[in-house]
Tab-separated table of C-alpha atoms in Angstrom:
chain	number	residue	atom	x	y	z
A	1	UNK	CA	157.835	149.738	72.781
A	2	UNK	CA	156.870	148.752	68.869
A	3	UNK	CA	159.441	147.199	68.296
A	4	UNK	CA	159.747	144.776	71.409
A	5	UNK	CA	155.795	143.687	70.747
A	6	UNK	CA	156.424	142.496	66.885
A	7	UNK	CA	159.187	140.563	67.721
A	8	UNK	CA	157.077	138.881	70.737
A	9	UNK	CA	154.567	138.397	67.616
A	10	UNK	CA	157.072	137.425	65.708
A	11	UNK	CA	158.156	134.936	67.496
A	12	UNK	CA	154.960	132.874	68.251
A	13	UNK	CA	154.216	133.149	64.872
A	14	UNK	CA	157.437	130.667	63.883
A	15	UNK	CA	156.556	129.075	67.061
A	16	UNK	CA	153.172	127.445	65.902
A	17	UNK	CA	154.820	126.531	62.206
A	18	UNK	CA	157.880	125.561	63.625
A	19	UNK	CA	155.320	123.251	66.351
A	20	UNK	CA	152.953	122.333	63.310
A	21	UNK	CA	155.402	120.945	61.423
A	22	UNK	CA	156.408	119.624	64.349
A	23	UNK	CA	153.258	117.989	64.826
A	24	UNK	CA	152.615	116.342	61.541
A	25	UNK	CA	156.016	114.976	61.783
A	26	UNK	CA	155.043	112.762	64.674
A	27	UNK	CA	152.109	112.092	63.251
A	28	UNK	CA	153.716	110.381	60.657
A	29	UNK	CA	156.091	108.996	62.058
A	30	UNK	CA	153.940	107.763	65.366
A	31	UNK	CA	150.517	107.433	63.488
A	32	UNK	CA	151.046	104.019	62.735
A	33	UNK	CA	152.269	102.451	66.211
A	34	UNK	CA	150.506	104.866	68.793
A	35	UNK	CA	147.029	106.071	67.183
A	36	UNK	CA	145.649	103.623	64.294
A	37	UNK	CA	147.648	101.418	64.308
A	38	UNK	CA	148.309	98.733	60.382
A	39	UNK	CA	147.518	95.795	60.723
A	40	UNK	CA	148.964	93.069	60.701
A	41	UNK	CA	148.110	88.470	60.394
A	42	UNK	CA	145.593	88.092	62.327
A	43	UNK	CA	144.310	92.162	64.127
A	44	UNK	CA	140.984	92.622	63.958
A	45	UNK	CA	140.545	95.923	63.069
A	46	UNK	CA	136.926	96.736	61.994
A	47	UNK	CA	136.557	97.495	58.509
A	48	UNK	CA	135.741	101.788	59.610
A	49	UNK	CA	139.022	101.700	61.402
A	50	UNK	CA	140.359	100.120	57.853
A	51	UNK	CA	138.354	103.644	55.668
A	52	UNK	CA	139.131	106.341	58.458
A	53	UNK	CA	142.297	104.924	58.719
A	54	UNK	CA	143.461	105.091	54.894
A	55	UNK	CA	141.381	108.844	54.442
A	56	UNK	CA	143.638	110.636	57.129
A	57	UNK	CA	146.683	108.700	55.718
A	58	UNK	CA	145.390	109.995	52.342
A	59	UNK	CA	145.096	113.757	53.643
A	60	UNK	CA	148.329	113.809	55.383
A	61	UNK	CA	150.559	112.976	52.289
A	62	UNK	CA	151.580	109.526	53.936
A	63	UNK	CA	150.323	107.436	50.342
A	64	UNK	CA	152.269	104.447	50.472
A	65	UNK	CA	150.344	103.807	53.939
A	66	UNK	CA	147.234	104.734	52.896
A	67	UNK	CA	147.277	102.786	49.742
A	68	UNK	CA	148.210	99.946	51.636
A	69	UNK	CA	144.948	100.000	53.981
A	70	UNK	CA	142.475	101.138	51.067
A	71	UNK	CA	143.687	97.894	49.739
A	72	UNK	CA	143.013	95.945	53.401
A	73	UNK	CA	139.678	97.746	53.519
A	74	UNK	CA	138.966	95.960	49.778
A	75	UNK	CA	140.417	92.720	50.388
A	76	UNK	CA	138.289	92.385	53.284
A	77	UNK	CA	134.993	94.545	52.541
A	78	UNK	CA	134.998	93.120	48.974
A	79	UNK	CA	134.843	96.831	48.030
A	80	UNK	CA	136.124	98.873	45.599
A	81	UNK	CA	134.275	101.982	45.468
A	82	UNK	CA	136.616	103.307	48.492
A	83	UNK	CA	138.874	104.741	45.274
A	84	UNK	CA	136.099	107.092	44.582
A	85	UNK	CA	136.708	108.843	48.049
A	86	UNK	CA	137.726	112.689	47.270
A	87	UNK	CA	140.657	111.822	49.444
A	88	UNK	CA	141.616	109.103	47.798
A	89	UNK	CA	141.072	110.700	44.312
A	90	UNK	CA	143.238	113.577	45.218
A	91	UNK	CA	146.294	111.065	44.386
A	92	UNK	CA	144.823	108.809	42.026
A	93	UNK	CA	147.446	110.090	40.040
A	94	UNK	CA	150.924	108.857	42.278
A	95	UNK	CA	151.868	104.982	41.945
A	96	UNK	CA	150.538	103.028	45.117
A	97	UNK	CA	147.025	104.743	43.577
A	98	UNK	CA	147.424	104.159	39.808
A	99	UNK	CA	148.546	99.727	40.426
A	100	UNK	CA	145.058	99.993	42.738
A	101	UNK	CA	143.445	101.540	40.666
A	102	UNK	CA	144.894	98.892	38.007
A	103	UNK	CA	143.878	96.104	40.118
A	104	UNK	CA	140.207	97.221	41.075
A	105	UNK	CA	138.669	99.624	39.151
A	106	UNK	CA	136.617	98.202	36.174
A	107	UNK	CA	137.409	99.669	32.931
A	108	UNK	CA	137.939	98.443	29.166
A	109	UNK	CA	141.057	98.387	27.373
A	110	UNK	CA	141.879	97.638	23.162
A	111	UNK	CA	142.321	94.077	23.966
A	112	UNK	CA	138.828	93.322	26.625
A	113	UNK	CA	137.060	95.510	23.823
A	114	UNK	CA	138.292	93.309	21.210
A	115	UNK	CA	138.154	89.973	22.872
A	116	UNK	CA	134.759	91.272	24.303
A	117	UNK	CA	133.751	91.576	20.225
A	118	UNK	CA	135.365	88.459	19.003
A	119	UNK	CA	133.413	86.561	21.866
A	120	UNK	CA	129.921	87.843	20.902
A	121	UNK	CA	130.410	87.129	17.047
A	122	UNK	CA	131.317	83.722	18.196
A	123	UNK	CA	127.975	83.268	20.134
A	124	UNK	CA	126.149	84.835	16.966
A	125	UNK	CA	127.647	82.324	14.764
A	126	UNK	CA	127.084	79.201	16.806
A	127	UNK	CA	123.730	79.813	17.170
A	128	UNK	CA	122.976	80.506	13.464
A	129	UNK	CA	125.240	77.256	12.375
A	130	UNK	CA	122.436	75.648	14.576
A	131	UNK	CA	119.269	77.331	13.474
A	132	UNK	CA	119.838	76.343	9.483
A	133	UNK	CA	119.342	72.881	8.451
A	134	UNK	CA	121.489	72.114	5.498
A	135	UNK	CA	124.545	70.072	5.768
A	136	UNK	CA	124.660	67.412	8.721
A	137	UNK	CA	122.730	67.766	11.983
A	138	UNK	CA	125.748	66.099	14.333
A	139	UNK	CA	128.299	68.185	12.620
A	140	UNK	CA	126.290	71.312	13.325
A	141	UNK	CA	126.127	70.776	16.937
A	142	UNK	CA	129.592	69.851	17.860
A	143	UNK	CA	130.975	72.580	16.033
A	144	UNK	CA	128.555	74.636	17.455
A	145	UNK	CA	128.957	74.252	21.092
A	146	UNK	CA	132.912	74.163	20.462
A	147	UNK	CA	132.529	77.825	19.393
A	148	UNK	CA	129.886	78.734	22.211
A	149	UNK	CA	132.136	77.574	24.820
A	150	UNK	CA	135.364	79.162	23.926
A	151	UNK	CA	133.053	82.610	22.712
A	152	UNK	CA	131.963	82.241	26.398
A	153	UNK	CA	135.228	81.822	28.014
A	154	UNK	CA	137.296	84.543	25.440
A	155	UNK	CA	133.926	87.091	27.631
A	156	UNK	CA	134.829	85.932	30.755
A	157	UNK	CA	138.428	86.832	29.520
A	158	UNK	CA	136.678	90.371	28.314
A	159	UNK	CA	135.728	90.973	32.010
A	160	UNK	CA	137.815	89.424	33.909
A	161	UNK	CA	140.540	91.765	31.667
A	162	UNK	CA	138.084	94.247	32.738
A	163	UNK	CA	137.655	93.880	36.278
A	164	UNK	CA	134.057	93.719	35.810
A	165	UNK	CA	134.136	89.903	36.692
A	166	UNK	CA	134.022	91.530	40.366
A	167	UNK	CA	130.464	92.869	39.856
A	168	UNK	CA	129.682	89.505	38.909
A	169	UNK	CA	130.887	87.361	41.791
A	170	UNK	CA	128.865	84.101	39.922
A	171	UNK	CA	131.050	83.811	36.755
A	172	UNK	CA	133.593	82.411	39.364
A	173	UNK	CA	133.917	79.786	37.738
A	174	UNK	CA	131.944	80.112	34.970
A	175	UNK	CA	134.267	78.549	32.334
A	176	UNK	CA	136.338	76.489	34.115
A	177	UNK	CA	133.672	74.015	34.009
A	178	UNK	CA	133.934	73.134	30.218
A	179	UNK	CA	137.892	73.600	30.192
A	180	UNK	CA	137.985	69.735	29.269
A	181	UNK	CA	135.285	69.423	26.148
A	182	UNK	CA	137.422	71.618	23.925
A	183	UNK	CA	139.460	69.108	22.557
A	184	UNK	CA	136.391	66.070	22.807
A	185	UNK	CA	134.546	68.539	20.841
A	186	UNK	CA	137.398	68.972	18.089
A	187	UNK	CA	137.487	65.796	17.614
A	188	UNK	CA	134.639	64.455	17.173
A	189	UNK	CA	134.114	67.050	14.573
A	190	UNK	CA	136.894	66.264	12.281
A	191	UNK	CA	135.057	62.085	12.757
A	192	UNK	CA	131.713	63.155	11.606
A	193	UNK	CA	132.919	65.620	8.532
A	194	UNK	CA	135.838	62.870	7.037
A	195	UNK	CA	134.288	59.478	7.942
A	196	UNK	CA	130.605	60.323	8.940
A	197	UNK	CA	130.827	58.927	11.965
A	198	UNK	CA	128.520	57.753	14.255
A	199	UNK	CA	128.453	58.347	17.958
A	200	UNK	CA	128.188	56.041	19.948
A	201	UNK	CA	127.487	55.265	23.936
A	202	UNK	CA	130.517	54.514	24.973
A	203	UNK	CA	131.947	58.152	23.682
A	204	UNK	CA	130.475	59.154	26.057
A	205	UNK	CA	133.328	58.606	28.469
A	206	UNK	CA	135.210	61.645	26.539
A	207	UNK	CA	133.199	63.844	28.747
A	208	UNK	CA	133.825	62.078	32.117
A	209	UNK	CA	136.471	65.027	32.856
A	210	UNK	CA	134.145	67.828	32.213
A	211	UNK	CA	131.566	65.830	34.034
A	212	UNK	CA	134.082	65.041	37.819
A	213	UNK	CA	135.321	68.652	37.124
A	214	UNK	CA	131.596	69.905	37.713
A	215	UNK	CA	130.523	67.441	40.147
A	216	UNK	CA	133.819	69.291	42.420
A	217	UNK	CA	132.919	72.278	41.206
A	218	UNK	CA	129.352	72.312	42.453
A	219	UNK	CA	129.712	72.899	46.069
A	220	UNK	CA	131.863	76.173	44.820
A	221	UNK	CA	128.810	77.547	42.206
A	222	UNK	CA	126.281	76.877	45.856
A	223	UNK	CA	128.352	79.435	47.055
A	224	UNK	CA	126.831	83.098	48.208
A	225	UNK	CA	127.898	85.969	46.245
A	226	UNK	CA	130.453	87.712	49.302
A	227	UNK	CA	132.222	84.251	49.632
A	228	UNK	CA	132.688	84.222	45.855
A	229	UNK	CA	133.818	88.041	45.884
A	230	UNK	CA	135.962	86.944	48.551
A	231	UNK	CA	137.529	83.611	46.432
A	232	UNK	CA	138.080	86.222	44.000
A	233	UNK	CA	140.236	88.856	45.443
A	234	UNK	CA	142.084	85.421	47.037
A	235	UNK	CA	142.326	84.432	43.539
A	236	UNK	CA	144.495	88.266	42.932
A	237	UNK	CA	146.845	87.286	45.505
A	238	UNK	CA	147.390	83.823	45.490
A	239	UNK	CA	146.867	81.440	42.630
A	240	UNK	CA	145.537	77.815	44.797
A	241	UNK	CA	145.976	74.633	43.739
A	242	UNK	CA	142.437	74.591	41.636
A	243	UNK	CA	143.899	76.828	39.263
A	244	UNK	CA	147.282	74.503	38.839
A	245	UNK	CA	145.275	71.393	38.206
A	246	UNK	CA	143.276	72.338	35.648
A	247	UNK	CA	145.877	74.332	34.033
A	248	UNK	CA	148.200	70.844	34.000
A	249	UNK	CA	144.884	68.344	33.624
A	250	UNK	CA	143.586	70.986	30.428
A	251	UNK	CA	147.114	71.353	28.639
A	252	UNK	CA	147.438	67.366	28.689
A	253	UNK	CA	143.526	67.054	27.217
A	254	UNK	CA	144.193	69.440	24.763
A	255	UNK	CA	147.653	67.621	23.494
A	256	UNK	CA	146.000	64.512	23.280
A	257	UNK	CA	142.914	65.424	21.691
A	258	UNK	CA	144.684	67.864	19.307
A	259	UNK	CA	146.930	65.310	18.671
A	260	UNK	CA	144.065	62.585	17.077
A	261	UNK	CA	142.789	66.305	15.275
A	262	UNK	CA	146.666	65.919	13.248
A	263	UNK	CA	146.455	61.912	12.785
A	264	UNK	CA	142.866	62.163	10.993
A	265	UNK	CA	143.610	65.350	9.230
A	266	UNK	CA	147.047	63.815	8.079
A	267	UNK	CA	145.171	60.203	7.075
A	268	UNK	CA	142.550	61.928	4.734
A	269	UNK	CA	145.237	63.537	3.439
A	270	UNK	CA	146.662	60.609	2.825
A	271	UNK	CA	144.011	58.947	0.881
A	272	UNK	CA	142.972	62.358	-0.888
A	273	UNK	CA	138.887	61.045	-0.579
A	274	UNK	CA	138.207	64.110	0.960
A	275	UNK	CA	136.743	67.384	-1.055
A	276	UNK	CA	140.207	69.771	-2.128
A	277	UNK	CA	137.415	72.582	-0.097
A	278	UNK	CA	137.644	70.225	2.795
A	279	UNK	CA	140.484	69.353	2.697
A	280	UNK	CA	141.843	73.546	2.785
A	281	UNK	CA	139.011	73.656	6.115
A	282	UNK	CA	140.206	70.903	7.749
A	283	UNK	CA	144.162	71.661	7.587
A	284	UNK	CA	143.473	75.401	8.476
A	285	UNK	CA	141.580	74.129	11.998
A	286	UNK	CA	144.913	72.046	12.616
A	287	UNK	CA	147.370	75.091	12.478
A	288	UNK	CA	144.798	77.096	14.750
A	289	UNK	CA	144.178	74.605	17.413
A	290	UNK	CA	147.657	73.517	17.940
A	291	UNK	CA	148.488	77.056	17.924
A	292	UNK	CA	146.318	77.736	21.036
A	293	UNK	CA	147.850	74.813	22.486
A	294	UNK	CA	151.239	75.853	22.064
A	295	UNK	CA	149.408	79.750	23.899
A	296	UNK	CA	147.750	77.867	26.314
A	297	UNK	CA	150.799	76.313	27.107
A	298	UNK	CA	152.565	79.341	28.196
A	299	UNK	CA	149.208	80.906	29.172
A	300	UNK	CA	149.334	78.335	31.915
A	301	UNK	CA	152.170	79.324	33.507
A	302	UNK	CA	151.948	82.566	33.817
A	303	UNK	CA	148.563	81.989	35.378
A	304	UNK	CA	149.463	80.048	37.153
A	305	UNK	CA	152.707	82.564	38.750
A	306	UNK	CA	155.921	79.964	37.444
A	307	UNK	CA	156.489	82.256	34.824
A	308	UNK	CA	156.115	86.013	34.626
A	309	UNK	CA	155.600	87.559	31.800
A	310	UNK	CA	152.031	89.017	31.649
A	311	UNK	CA	151.976	90.523	27.891
A	312	UNK	CA	152.740	86.518	27.020
A	313	UNK	CA	148.899	85.820	28.076
A	314	UNK	CA	147.319	87.478	25.035
A	315	UNK	CA	148.679	85.217	22.155
A	316	UNK	CA	146.581	82.553	24.023
A	317	UNK	CA	143.414	84.192	24.151
A	318	UNK	CA	144.162	85.862	20.486
A	319	UNK	CA	144.512	82.221	18.816
A	320	UNK	CA	141.231	81.855	20.539
A	321	UNK	CA	139.642	84.881	19.396
A	322	UNK	CA	141.568	84.588	15.634
A	323	UNK	CA	139.605	81.120	15.741
A	324	UNK	CA	136.309	81.871	16.609
A	325	UNK	CA	136.206	84.656	13.706
A	326	UNK	CA	137.713	82.387	10.910
A	327	UNK	CA	134.542	79.583	12.322
A	328	UNK	CA	132.615	82.059	11.424
A	329	UNK	CA	134.100	83.416	8.373
A	330	UNK	CA	134.008	80.276	6.426
A	331	UNK	CA	130.760	79.294	7.975
A	332	UNK	CA	130.337	82.740	4.963
A	333	UNK	CA	132.121	81.915	2.705
A	334	UNK	CA	131.836	77.998	2.529
A	335	UNK	CA	129.118	76.591	5.181
A	336	UNK	CA	128.727	73.714	2.971
A	337	UNK	CA	132.569	72.286	3.908
A	338	UNK	CA	132.105	73.561	8.146
A	339	UNK	CA	128.797	71.490	8.287
A	340	UNK	CA	130.139	68.494	6.614
A	341	UNK	CA	128.436	68.770	3.139
A	342	UNK	CA	130.650	68.973	0.684
A	343	UNK	CA	130.926	65.420	-0.282
A	344	UNK	CA	133.571	63.011	-1.590
A	345	UNK	CA	132.197	61.971	-5.711
A	346	UNK	CA	129.885	59.524	-6.450
A	347	UNK	CA	132.395	56.461	-7.959
A	348	UNK	CA	132.441	57.525	-11.774
A	349	UNK	CA	130.956	54.491	-12.682
A	350	UNK	CA	127.200	55.820	-13.360
A	351	UNK	CA	128.826	58.165	-15.413
A	352	UNK	CA	129.736	55.822	-17.746
A	353	UNK	CA	127.071	55.574	-20.123
A	354	UNK	CA	126.064	59.144	-19.697
A	355	UNK	CA	129.406	60.616	-20.228
A	356	UNK	CA	131.486	62.755	-17.315
A	357	UNK	CA	128.910	65.504	-15.121
A	358	UNK	CA	130.356	69.467	-15.811
A	359	UNK	CA	130.669	69.199	-12.309
A	360	UNK	CA	132.288	66.108	-11.344
A	361	UNK	CA	134.621	67.190	-13.642
A	362	UNK	CA	135.796	70.293	-12.117
A	363	UNK	CA	135.279	68.172	-8.708
A	364	UNK	CA	138.179	66.007	-10.413
A	365	UNK	CA	140.404	69.144	-11.695
A	366	UNK	CA	140.048	70.325	-8.255
A	367	UNK	CA	141.417	66.634	-7.032
A	368	UNK	CA	143.915	66.706	-9.244
A	369	UNK	CA	145.575	70.306	-8.376
A	370	UNK	CA	145.036	69.889	-4.712
A	371	UNK	CA	146.672	66.206	-5.486
A	372	UNK	CA	150.039	68.019	-7.555
A	373	UNK	CA	150.165	71.171	-5.646
A	374	UNK	CA	150.812	70.114	-1.462
A	375	UNK	CA	151.243	66.226	-2.167
A	376	UNK	CA	153.602	66.849	-4.505
A	377	UNK	CA	152.301	63.391	-6.401
A	378	UNK	CA	154.598	64.479	-9.357
A	379	UNK	CA	157.677	63.340	-7.631
A	380	UNK	CA	156.681	59.794	-7.378
A	381	UNK	CA	159.393	58.016	-9.657
A	382	UNK	CA	155.942	55.085	-10.256
A	383	UNK	CA	153.871	58.014	-11.265
A	384	UNK	CA	150.986	56.234	-13.872
A	385	UNK	CA	147.976	57.011	-14.994
A	386	UNK	CA	146.094	53.733	-13.271
A	387	UNK	CA	147.278	54.819	-10.138
A	388	UNK	CA	146.522	58.613	-10.314
A	389	UNK	CA	143.013	56.940	-11.104
A	390	UNK	CA	142.550	55.053	-8.335
A	391	UNK	CA	144.008	57.777	-5.854
A	392	UNK	CA	140.319	60.062	-7.257
A	393	UNK	CA	138.307	56.438	-7.587
A	394	UNK	CA	137.487	57.132	-11.784
A	395	UNK	CA	138.518	55.566	-15.017
A	396	UNK	CA	141.817	55.712	-16.844
A	397	UNK	CA	139.439	57.296	-19.313
A	398	UNK	CA	137.492	59.749	-17.441
A	399	UNK	CA	141.314	60.808	-15.900
A	400	UNK	CA	142.098	61.388	-19.006
A	401	UNK	CA	139.372	63.459	-20.053
A	402	UNK	CA	139.854	65.831	-17.287
A	403	UNK	CA	142.974	66.277	-17.516
A	404	UNK	CA	142.820	66.916	-21.106
A	405	UNK	CA	139.963	69.633	-20.736
A	406	UNK	CA	140.957	71.878	-17.592
A	407	UNK	CA	144.863	71.486	-17.684
A	408	UNK	CA	144.994	71.124	-21.927
A	409	UNK	CA	148.115	68.716	-21.945
A	410	UNK	CA	148.411	64.909	-21.968
A	411	UNK	CA	149.097	62.939	-18.885
A	412	UNK	CA	152.956	62.791	-18.876
A	413	UNK	CA	152.727	65.809	-20.498
A	414	UNK	CA	151.121	67.476	-16.806
A	415	UNK	CA	153.529	65.215	-14.737
A	416	UNK	CA	156.441	66.593	-16.588
A	417	UNK	CA	155.226	70.287	-16.405
A	418	UNK	CA	155.076	70.171	-12.739
A	419	UNK	CA	158.320	67.894	-12.222
A	420	UNK	CA	160.158	70.758	-13.902
A	421	UNK	CA	158.492	73.666	-12.749
A	422	UNK	CA	160.397	72.174	-9.368
A	423	UNK	CA	163.377	71.545	-10.741
A	424	UNK	CA	163.459	75.232	-12.326
A	425	UNK	CA	163.072	76.369	-8.240
A	426	UNK	CA	165.091	74.334	-6.617
A	427	UNK	CA	168.586	75.925	-9.263
A	428	UNK	CA	167.101	79.281	-9.054
A	429	UNK	CA	167.607	78.797	-5.208
A	430	UNK	CA	171.229	78.765	-3.847
A	431	UNK	CA	170.415	76.631	-0.761
A	432	UNK	CA	170.257	73.535	-3.897
A	433	UNK	CA	173.716	74.448	-4.488
A	434	UNK	CA	175.708	72.067	-3.694
A	435	UNK	CA	172.952	69.179	-5.585
A	436	UNK	CA	173.967	67.722	-8.917
A	437	UNK	CA	172.145	67.881	-12.053
A	438	UNK	CA	170.992	64.830	-11.295
A	439	UNK	CA	170.631	64.739	-7.768
A	440	UNK	CA	167.918	67.665	-8.816
A	441	UNK	CA	166.643	64.782	-11.805
A	442	UNK	CA	166.097	62.145	-9.586
A	443	UNK	CA	164.232	64.643	-6.743
A	444	UNK	CA	162.029	65.527	-8.879
A	445	UNK	CA	160.262	62.175	-10.045
A	446	UNK	CA	162.343	61.431	-13.061
A	447	UNK	CA	163.806	58.356	-13.341
A	448	UNK	CA	167.211	59.303	-15.550
A	449	UNK	CA	169.194	62.236	-16.650
A	450	UNK	CA	168.401	61.554	-20.524
A	451	UNK	CA	164.688	61.807	-19.929
A	452	UNK	CA	165.203	64.696	-18.265
A	453	UNK	CA	167.640	66.605	-20.187
A	454	UNK	CA	164.539	65.941	-23.186
A	455	UNK	CA	161.696	67.368	-21.040
A	456	UNK	CA	163.512	70.075	-19.576
A	457	UNK	CA	165.124	71.328	-22.831
A	458	UNK	CA	161.292	70.838	-24.453
A	459	UNK	CA	159.791	73.365	-21.607
A	460	UNK	CA	162.154	76.009	-21.682
A	461	UNK	CA	164.512	75.883	-24.700
A	462	UNK	CA	167.637	75.304	-23.484
A	463	UNK	CA	169.764	71.799	-21.337
A	464	UNK	CA	169.984	72.302	-17.638
A	465	UNK	CA	173.109	73.342	-17.675
A	466	UNK	CA	172.585	76.505	-20.694
A	467	UNK	CA	169.775	76.843	-18.169
A	468	UNK	CA	171.996	77.335	-14.336
A	469	UNK	CA	174.057	79.349	-17.534
A	470	UNK	CA	171.683	81.794	-17.938
A	471	UNK	CA	170.322	82.751	-14.608
A	472	UNK	CA	173.259	82.780	-13.589
A	473	UNK	CA	174.438	85.750	-15.537
A	474	UNK	CA	170.804	87.460	-15.119
A	475	UNK	CA	170.796	87.148	-11.513
A	476	UNK	CA	174.326	87.412	-10.635
A	477	UNK	CA	173.607	85.336	-7.419
A	478	UNK	CA	177.245	83.691	-6.840
A	479	UNK	CA	175.059	80.708	-4.851
A	480	UNK	CA	173.590	79.537	-8.722
A	481	UNK	CA	176.760	78.966	-9.775
A	482	UNK	CA	178.275	77.087	-8.208
A	483	UNK	CA	175.082	73.996	-8.892
A	484	UNK	CA	177.315	71.027	-10.048
A	485	UNK	CA	176.723	69.948	-13.430
A	486	UNK	CA	177.159	66.266	-12.674
């Protein structure tokens, strides 16, 4: 009797366990079709039903279906707070919900914080520059606005990466409106600090692309927050034609104005009428801007989904951030150079009676350094004191005086010093091993081998052939001793 009762109870328990298992399997397999269907295109399932369905699937352990319904709810309501529900939080470490949290939950990472920092620094520098009275006012405004717009874009990118733009829907396309201003601002800034260029009414045509874009975006800016939020979620899923158009047109604008800025820089370097510090400043900005343009092209391919390489997004934003920080550094170290305050020296005529002023003497010495070090003026085989004086816009007497005072040698000794040093550098490098000695001599500016040998021996105490043998023995580099002796 007892044994029969025990078997009866055991059978009932087994039946209940098995029934529960069967019911669960039926629910998981049949629920989507018969109880709470997953909405397809054109379905009108309410947001409440979506939310409840997501909760049920999460509690039943159907993670993929729960995540799918949760995302549909977020895209329909534009509210990611559902991810904080207890039923969903329990699965946040699982892959489908990890992706949802990465896509919709606001959180600053290392990159976002760095970009935010760089952007705030840039805003501060832009304001400070325009509060100062030193330097050229127009140059201050141009570089200040350029820096301000870059900084706003970087901050917007920081908030976008951290997903905080979903909580600031009116930020939609806020940085796109000035996409076509970067190039013109930098271009006219270069013209201003190079030749004191005065802006004309016709120059306003450079603003036309930006004005047309703003006019097109005004209706979007007037949308209510809910509609802008819907557009943000739509952009997350699919890039629209407007994004493609902005990327293409901005790329064309950046390339065009980068080329114009480069032409101004090369012209200034060629005529040598800009101060040494200003020349270095222009060179660095030209390089930074070129790197930015190249990285933006890659960035544009990625954000328009033409290239799938998310990690390559960073170089473009990083180049902007570095440019902003460099401008900030330069504003602290060389504020006069930044705002066009470094002027080229007055012609030496003013100093004929009073002698050469110490400050002007140092300025001329700096310019000679730049001409010889960066332009390699010593390579010209027709170089003369008269030519150098004309390049410096001063008399032969004052050029010679500066060389004697700052370089402790004569003009021709200075030229030969640079030429011989360049020749020695080439002799020590394998890449020049196929050159003869006379080819090296001509390459560094000498007109004949005799003069070269004489100057070389005076500087080193050895003939060129002896010097090659000496460095070959000392270094053991096989590439050097193959230098032809002709």
